[in-house]
Short mmCIF file of C-alpha atoms and ligand atoms in Angstrom, two decimals:
data_model
loop_
_atom_site.label_atom_id
_atom_site.label_comp_id
_atom_site.label_asym_id
_atom_site.label_seq_id
_atom_site.Cartn_x
_atom_site.Cartn_y
_atom_site.Cartn_z
CA MET A 957 197.69 101.87 149.35
CA ALA A 958 195.45 101.23 146.24
CA ARG A 959 195.19 97.51 145.83
CA GLY A 960 195.98 96.26 142.38
CA ARG A 961 198.99 97.41 140.34
CA ALA A 962 198.50 100.40 138.21
CA ALA A 963 197.95 99.60 134.56
CA LEU A 964 200.14 101.26 132.09
CA SER A 965 197.78 103.68 130.66
CA ALA A 966 195.93 104.82 133.81
CA THR A 967 196.84 107.69 135.97
CA LEU A 968 199.11 106.96 138.76
CA LYS A 969 198.40 108.66 141.95
CA VAL A 970 201.59 109.99 143.87
CA ALA A 971 201.23 111.15 147.27
CA VAL A 972 203.78 113.81 148.16
CA LEU A 973 204.91 114.12 151.70
CA ALA A 974 207.65 116.62 151.67
CA GLY A 975 208.00 117.23 155.32
CA ASP A 976 210.56 119.37 157.08
CA GLY A 977 213.82 120.83 156.57
CA ILE A 978 215.28 120.31 153.20
CA GLY A 979 212.34 117.83 152.42
CA PRO A 980 210.25 120.42 150.51
CA GLU A 981 213.32 121.58 148.46
CA VAL A 982 214.49 118.38 147.35
CA VAL A 983 210.89 116.88 146.64
CA VAL A 984 210.01 119.79 144.47
CA GLU A 985 213.05 118.86 142.29
CA ALA A 986 211.72 115.16 142.09
CA VAL A 987 208.45 116.31 141.18
CA ARG A 988 210.10 118.65 138.45
CA VAL A 989 211.93 115.66 137.05
CA LEU A 990 208.77 113.09 136.91
CA THR A 991 206.72 116.09 135.43
CA ALA A 992 209.39 116.40 132.79
CA LEU A 993 208.66 112.68 131.84
CA ARG A 994 205.24 113.14 131.00
CA GLY A 995 204.64 112.90 127.23
CA ASP A 996 206.21 109.48 127.67
CA GLY A 997 202.79 107.87 127.86
CA LEU A 998 203.11 108.36 131.89
CA ALA A 999 200.29 109.97 133.50
CA LEU A 1000 201.22 111.11 137.23
CA GLU A 1001 198.74 112.96 139.54
CA PHE A 1002 200.50 114.43 142.56
CA ARG A 1003 198.78 115.03 145.63
CA SER A 1004 200.34 116.83 148.60
CA ALA A 1005 199.88 116.25 152.47
CA LEU A 1006 201.30 117.22 155.74
CA VAL A 1007 203.84 115.16 157.78
CA GLY A 1008 206.35 115.79 160.42
CA SER A 1009 206.61 119.23 162.16
CA ALA A 1010 204.69 121.01 159.62
CA ALA A 1011 201.68 118.50 160.65
CA THR A 1012 202.58 118.81 164.35
CA ASP A 1013 202.28 122.65 163.97
CA ALA A 1014 199.11 122.66 161.91
CA VAL A 1015 197.09 119.89 163.87
CA GLY A 1016 199.30 118.63 166.71
CA ASN A 1017 200.05 115.34 165.17
CA PRO A 1018 202.91 114.38 163.04
CA LEU A 1019 200.94 111.99 160.94
CA PRO A 1020 197.33 113.57 160.51
CA ALA A 1021 194.49 110.95 159.49
CA GLU A 1022 193.79 112.77 156.17
CA THR A 1023 197.77 112.02 155.42
CA LEU A 1024 197.32 108.39 156.15
CA ALA A 1025 194.24 108.22 154.22
CA LEU A 1026 195.70 109.76 151.03
CA CYS A 1027 198.86 107.50 151.25
CA ARG A 1028 196.36 104.51 151.40
CA GLN A 1029 194.61 105.94 148.22
CA SER A 1030 197.77 106.29 146.26
CA ASP A 1031 199.85 104.04 144.18
CA ALA A 1032 203.16 105.32 145.70
CA ILE A 1033 204.44 107.78 148.13
CA LEU A 1034 207.27 110.37 147.56
CA PHE A 1035 208.83 111.31 150.80
CA GLY A 1036 210.96 114.21 151.75
CA ALA A 1037 212.38 113.93 155.40
CA VAL A 1038 210.91 114.73 158.78
CA GLY A 1039 212.68 116.16 162.03
CA GLY A 1040 214.06 119.36 163.31
CA PRO A 1041 215.68 120.52 166.74
CA ARG A 1042 212.72 122.60 167.61
CA TYR A 1043 210.63 119.56 168.44
CA ASP A 1044 213.25 117.57 170.29
CA ALA A 1045 211.61 118.37 173.76
CA LEU A 1046 208.00 117.40 172.61
CA PRO A 1047 206.56 114.34 173.99
CA ARG A 1048 207.49 111.53 171.74
CA ALA A 1049 204.06 111.06 170.05
CA GLN A 1050 204.09 114.52 168.76
CA ARG A 1051 207.81 114.38 167.47
CA PRO A 1052 208.20 114.80 163.81
CA GLU A 1053 209.90 111.26 163.39
CA GLN A 1054 206.80 109.62 164.52
CA GLY A 1055 205.27 110.60 161.44
CA LEU A 1056 207.46 108.44 159.34
CA LEU A 1057 207.71 105.67 161.99
CA ARG A 1058 203.86 105.48 162.29
CA LEU A 1059 203.71 105.41 158.39
CA ARG A 1060 205.94 102.64 158.04
CA GLN A 1061 204.04 100.54 160.65
CA GLU A 1062 200.47 101.60 159.50
CA LEU A 1063 201.26 100.57 155.83
CA GLY A 1064 203.33 97.60 156.53
CA LEU A 1065 206.33 98.95 154.79
CA PHE A 1066 208.62 96.37 156.22
CA ALA A 1067 211.32 95.95 153.53
CA ASN A 1068 213.75 99.02 153.23
CA LEU A 1069 215.98 98.79 150.16
CA ARG A 1070 218.93 101.21 150.33
CA PRO A 1071 221.09 100.83 147.21
CA VAL A 1072 224.87 102.21 147.46
CA VAL A 1073 226.20 102.80 144.14
CA ILE A 1074 229.00 104.75 143.01
CA PHE A 1075 228.68 107.03 140.01
CA PRO A 1076 231.83 106.56 138.09
CA GLN A 1077 231.90 110.61 137.56
CA LEU A 1078 232.05 110.70 141.58
CA ALA A 1079 234.58 108.08 142.68
CA ALA A 1080 236.97 110.80 143.78
CA ALA A 1081 234.18 112.25 146.02
CA SER A 1082 234.29 109.74 148.37
CA THR A 1083 236.44 110.10 151.48
CA LEU A 1084 237.89 106.62 150.98
CA LYS A 1085 240.65 106.02 148.10
CA PRO A 1086 238.92 105.65 144.67
CA GLU A 1087 240.51 102.38 144.52
CA VAL A 1088 238.60 101.06 147.26
CA VAL A 1089 235.30 102.29 146.26
CA ALA A 1090 235.35 102.53 142.37
CA GLY A 1091 232.62 100.35 140.81
CA LEU A 1092 231.02 99.94 144.31
CA ASP A 1093 227.43 98.36 143.88
CA LEU A 1094 225.92 97.00 146.97
CA LEU A 1095 222.03 96.84 148.40
CA ILE A 1096 221.45 97.05 151.90
CA VAL A 1097 218.05 95.35 152.69
CA ARG A 1098 216.72 96.72 156.02
CA GLU A 1099 213.98 95.57 158.26
CA LEU A 1100 211.79 98.30 158.76
CA THR A 1101 208.78 97.60 161.10
CA GLY A 1102 210.21 95.57 163.86
CA ASP A 1103 213.27 95.33 166.21
CA ILE A 1104 213.94 97.80 169.03
CA TYR A 1105 212.22 100.48 167.18
CA PHE A 1106 208.79 99.04 167.83
CA GLY A 1107 209.18 96.47 170.62
CA GLN A 1108 207.18 96.99 173.82
CA PRO A 1109 207.64 97.33 176.71
CA ARG A 1110 209.76 100.62 176.41
CA GLY A 1111 209.95 103.71 178.62
CA ILE A 1112 211.66 105.56 181.15
CA ARG A 1113 210.89 104.36 184.68
CA VAL A 1114 211.69 105.37 188.35
CA LEU A 1115 213.69 102.41 190.51
CA ALA A 1116 212.65 101.99 194.00
CA SER A 1117 216.29 103.83 194.63
CA GLY A 1118 214.57 106.99 193.16
CA GLU A 1119 217.00 106.52 190.11
CA ARG A 1120 215.65 106.69 186.58
CA GLU A 1121 215.93 104.01 184.08
CA GLY A 1122 215.41 103.78 180.41
CA PHE A 1123 214.58 100.75 178.82
CA ASP A 1124 213.53 99.45 175.07
CA THR A 1125 212.63 95.91 173.95
CA ARG A 1126 214.35 94.10 170.97
CA ARG A 1127 212.21 91.55 169.31
CA TYR A 1128 211.72 89.69 166.14
CA ARG A 1129 209.19 87.13 165.30
CA GLU A 1130 210.27 84.34 163.04
CA SER A 1131 207.69 85.38 160.30
CA GLU A 1132 208.98 88.84 160.28
CA ILE A 1133 212.67 87.29 159.77
CA VAL A 1134 211.38 84.96 156.95
CA ARG A 1135 209.75 87.92 154.95
CA ILE A 1136 212.73 90.17 154.95
CA ALA A 1137 215.21 87.28 154.30
CA ASP A 1138 212.72 86.31 151.33
CA VAL A 1139 213.18 89.96 149.98
CA ALA A 1140 216.98 89.87 150.54
CA PHE A 1141 217.48 86.43 148.89
CA ALA A 1142 215.18 87.51 145.87
CA ALA A 1143 217.17 90.64 145.32
CA ALA A 1144 220.55 88.91 145.54
CA ARG A 1145 218.99 86.50 142.61
CA ARG A 1146 218.77 89.24 140.48
CA ARG A 1147 222.28 90.55 141.49
CA ALA A 1148 225.53 89.01 141.93
CA ARG A 1149 223.91 86.19 144.10
CA ARG A 1150 225.73 86.99 147.26
CA LEU A 1151 223.94 87.65 150.44
CA CYS A 1152 225.44 88.77 153.85
CA SER A 1153 223.15 88.51 156.91
CA VAL A 1154 224.47 91.02 159.54
CA ASP A 1155 223.68 90.11 163.21
CA LYS A 1156 225.01 90.16 166.78
CA ALA A 1157 224.43 86.61 167.43
CA ASN A 1158 227.40 86.19 169.84
CA VAL A 1159 225.42 88.39 172.31
CA LEU A 1160 221.92 88.89 171.48
CA GLU A 1161 219.24 86.56 171.52
CA THR A 1162 216.98 88.16 168.93
CA THR A 1163 219.78 88.11 166.67
CA GLN A 1164 220.72 84.44 167.43
CA LEU A 1165 217.04 83.65 166.12
CA TRP A 1166 217.98 85.89 163.07
CA ARG A 1167 220.68 83.84 162.02
CA GLU A 1168 219.14 80.56 162.41
CA VAL A 1169 215.87 81.72 160.36
CA VAL A 1170 218.00 83.14 157.68
CA THR A 1171 219.76 80.29 157.29
CA THR A 1172 216.83 78.22 157.07
CA VAL A 1173 215.33 80.34 154.56
CA GLY A 1174 218.54 80.15 152.70
CA VAL A 1175 217.93 76.48 151.95
CA GLU A 1176 215.21 77.60 149.34
CA TYR A 1177 218.04 79.70 147.54
CA PRO A 1178 220.78 77.43 146.91
CA ASP A 1179 221.83 79.31 144.19
CA VAL A 1180 222.57 82.48 146.35
CA ALA A 1181 225.77 82.27 148.67
CA LEU A 1182 224.89 83.19 152.15
CA SER A 1183 227.36 84.62 154.74
CA HIS A 1184 226.81 86.01 158.18
CA MET A 1185 228.66 88.87 159.84
CA TYR A 1186 228.88 90.52 163.35
CA VAL A 1187 227.55 94.02 163.04
CA ASP A 1188 230.91 95.40 164.57
CA ASN A 1189 232.84 93.60 161.92
CA ALA A 1190 230.50 94.72 159.20
CA ALA A 1191 230.96 98.21 159.93
CA MET A 1192 234.61 97.96 159.81
CA GLN A 1193 234.56 95.67 156.60
CA LEU A 1194 232.35 98.51 154.94
CA LEU A 1195 235.16 100.69 155.27
CA ARG A 1196 238.00 98.16 154.66
CA ASP A 1197 236.67 96.29 151.51
CA PRO A 1198 233.02 97.75 150.68
CA ARG A 1199 233.12 95.83 147.28
CA GLN A 1200 233.02 92.40 149.14
CA PHE A 1201 229.39 92.92 149.59
CA ASP A 1202 226.79 92.39 147.07
CA VAL A 1203 223.52 92.36 149.37
CA ILE A 1204 223.51 92.97 152.94
CA VAL A 1205 220.17 92.02 154.96
CA THR A 1206 219.88 93.22 158.62
CA GLY A 1207 217.56 94.48 161.35
CA ASN A 1208 216.14 97.89 161.83
CA MET A 1209 218.55 99.48 164.01
CA PHE A 1210 221.75 97.74 162.69
CA GLY A 1211 220.28 98.62 159.10
CA ASP A 1212 219.72 102.45 160.01
CA ILE A 1213 223.49 102.59 161.18
CA LEU A 1214 225.20 100.81 158.39
CA SER A 1215 223.22 102.47 155.64
CA ASP A 1216 224.27 105.97 157.08
CA GLU A 1217 227.88 104.70 157.07
CA ALA A 1218 227.54 103.09 153.70
CA SER A 1219 226.21 106.01 152.31
CA MET A 1220 229.58 108.09 152.82
CA LEU A 1221 231.32 105.64 150.47
CA THR A 1222 229.57 107.27 147.72
CA GLY A 1223 231.07 110.72 148.48
CA SER A 1224 227.82 112.14 149.80
CA ILE A 1225 224.74 110.99 151.79
CA GLY A 1226 222.83 113.43 149.50
CA LEU A 1227 223.02 110.82 146.75
CA LEU A 1228 221.19 107.79 148.03
CA PRO A 1229 217.67 106.95 147.58
CA SER A 1230 215.53 104.35 149.19
CA ALA A 1231 212.35 102.28 148.97
CA SER A 1232 210.31 101.02 151.66
CA LEU A 1233 208.00 98.46 150.45
CA ASP A 1234 205.04 96.40 151.96
CA ALA A 1235 204.45 92.79 150.97
CA ASP A 1236 202.87 93.65 147.61
CA GLY A 1237 205.61 95.84 146.38
CA ARG A 1238 203.85 99.14 147.00
CA GLY A 1239 205.88 101.61 148.80
CA LEU A 1240 207.40 104.90 150.00
CA TYR A 1241 210.28 106.44 148.55
CA GLU A 1242 212.45 108.64 150.33
CA PRO A 1243 216.10 110.11 150.47
CA ILE A 1244 218.08 108.57 153.33
CA HIS A 1245 219.55 111.91 154.23
CA GLY A 1246 217.10 113.32 156.50
CA SER A 1247 215.73 116.91 157.15
CA ALA A 1248 219.17 118.74 157.50
CA PRO A 1249 217.68 121.76 159.35
CA ASP A 1250 221.08 123.33 159.39
CA ILE A 1251 220.90 124.03 155.41
CA ALA A 1252 217.50 124.04 154.91
CA GLY A 1253 215.77 126.90 152.81
CA ARG A 1254 219.20 128.03 151.46
CA ASP A 1255 218.96 126.13 147.85
CA ILE A 1256 222.24 124.31 148.62
CA ALA A 1257 220.87 120.80 149.44
CA ASN A 1258 221.47 118.02 147.03
CA PRO A 1259 218.20 116.96 145.50
CA LEU A 1260 219.80 113.91 143.46
CA ALA A 1261 218.92 111.16 146.43
CA ALA A 1262 215.15 112.65 146.14
CA ILE A 1263 215.45 112.42 142.31
CA LEU A 1264 216.79 109.06 142.48
CA SER A 1265 214.13 107.96 144.93
CA ALA A 1266 211.51 108.93 142.29
CA ALA A 1267 213.40 106.48 140.03
CA MET A 1268 212.93 103.79 142.43
CA MET A 1269 209.33 104.66 142.74
CA LEU A 1270 208.88 104.43 138.80
CA ARG A 1271 210.61 100.89 139.05
CA TYR A 1272 209.36 99.31 142.07
CA SER A 1273 205.74 100.70 142.51
CA LEU A 1274 204.63 102.09 139.22
CA GLN A 1275 206.39 99.62 136.93
CA GLN A 1276 207.84 101.84 134.71
CA GLU A 1277 211.63 100.43 134.29
CA ARG A 1278 212.07 102.48 131.16
CA ALA A 1279 211.12 105.68 132.85
CA ALA A 1280 213.30 104.91 135.60
CA GLU A 1281 216.61 104.16 133.62
CA ARG A 1282 215.65 107.66 131.96
CA VAL A 1283 215.99 109.29 135.20
CA GLU A 1284 219.10 107.43 136.20
CA ARG A 1285 220.63 108.19 133.03
CA ALA A 1286 219.96 111.91 133.23
CA VAL A 1287 221.39 112.15 136.60
CA GLY A 1288 224.59 110.35 135.06
CA ALA A 1289 224.51 112.82 132.21
CA VAL A 1290 224.47 115.97 134.62
CA LEU A 1291 227.42 114.53 136.91
CA GLU A 1292 229.28 113.67 133.85
CA ARG A 1293 228.90 117.19 132.73
CA GLY A 1294 230.64 118.26 135.82
CA LEU A 1295 227.66 119.71 137.49
CA ARG A 1296 227.96 119.56 141.32
CA THR A 1297 226.23 120.65 144.33
CA ALA A 1298 228.09 121.82 147.30
CA ASP A 1299 228.42 118.40 149.08
CA LEU A 1300 229.78 116.78 145.94
CA ALA A 1301 232.37 119.48 144.73
CA ARG A 1302 235.89 119.30 145.36
CA PRO A 1303 237.80 122.48 146.13
CA GLY A 1304 237.90 124.66 142.92
CA GLU A 1305 235.06 123.32 141.31
CA GLN A 1306 231.95 125.28 140.61
CA VAL A 1307 228.75 124.74 142.69
CA ILE A 1308 225.15 124.80 141.61
CA GLY A 1309 222.17 125.15 143.89
CA THR A 1310 219.33 122.52 144.52
CA ARG A 1311 216.98 124.34 142.02
CA ALA A 1312 219.84 124.40 139.19
CA MET A 1313 220.63 120.93 139.72
CA GLY A 1314 216.85 119.58 139.57
CA THR A 1315 216.41 121.70 136.28
CA ALA A 1316 219.39 120.04 134.65
CA VAL A 1317 218.26 116.72 135.31
CA ALA A 1318 214.80 117.33 134.00
CA ALA A 1319 216.41 119.05 130.78
CA ALA A 1320 218.84 115.92 130.34
CA LEU A 1321 215.86 113.68 130.14
CA SER A 1322 215.23 114.82 126.66
CA GLU A 1323 218.65 114.59 125.47
CA PRO A 1324 219.67 111.89 123.07
CA ARG A 1325 221.63 109.14 124.58
C1 IPM B 2747 216.04 106.89 158.48
C2 IPM B 2747 216.04 107.68 159.65
C3 IPM B 2747 214.91 107.32 160.43
C4 IPM B 2747 215.08 106.25 160.98
C5 IPM B 2747 214.50 108.32 161.55
C6 IPM B 2747 213.95 109.68 161.19
C7 IPM B 2747 213.17 107.89 162.48
O1 IPM B 2747 217.04 107.73 160.22
O2 IPM B 2747 215.05 106.60 157.79
O3 IPM B 2747 217.05 106.12 158.53
O4 IPM B 2747 215.73 105.98 162.12
O5 IPM B 2747 214.70 105.04 160.68
MG1 MG B 2748 218.66 106.75 159.38
#
């Protein structure tokens, strides 16, 4: 992405990669909200490009060179989702998920921040009891460019016996662990100063090294209380008592799984934004919910995760903290008013669609506090 932080007055270039399934519907609402911020001294320029199945259909490649080039020239990337059942039979390189995985790798987006925050208006939307989740505010820091996702060798081979065997390689270099640990400790410093590193050090060599390296990095952050937890226990503790956590740091695969689990604490995966940052804080912003092909094109998806991802973009890559807070407040305001998409509504509550929700958030931006 473009070198150098965007100056306050300059036009900020945002690459819009809507992708598949509900991606386009929710990203349109995020852009609507960002556009409504204009007039706040904020000049944003949006440029769209293909990714995922749409790109595979058009050019046979889920991450076309033009898309990658646009991302490199932009100040930030707003991403929808990729994936769909139609493509599950394709060779791996053409599958839509590869568009996202290659983007993460090519741009060095190693630090994935997934905040899990309960809006007070929605404490009852969680499947857990309100007294377990009320006030929840945790941050999952997931390593995003290493681990079993990218380790070589991998494949499906035929053994001498004629039987097939699938294999992947899980690996982490010390330097990869150090840089994600630094991001997590620094984040904990800005919060409640507690960091829990999640691993499987009782079984896996890679995570034994992970634990050693995180402990060593922790010496430089004496003001942050570091603890370690095995991933199976962490999965259980997230449901038993999620508020014990402040910041969780973990590898790519455990982070993938735990962040989906944690999202449900908030009542809906349709609420969770994420940021994927490189070493200079430039990044890609996406809702964590994925493409949800079963509900695509029906104006029922929840756009709030995409809108909150846009807020993270304003904060982390565009240095627009005030605008980010305005967006987050506007989301709180529409929830306060009782507006609910289908995933959030309780029986008997009135439901609004994707577009109506986005429009309501955009309108709420200009309301007095
Ligand atoms: C996520 C998604 C991706 C992942 C998929 C779509 C490749 O599940 O961002 O969590 O596994 O990282
Ligand atoms: Mg996932």
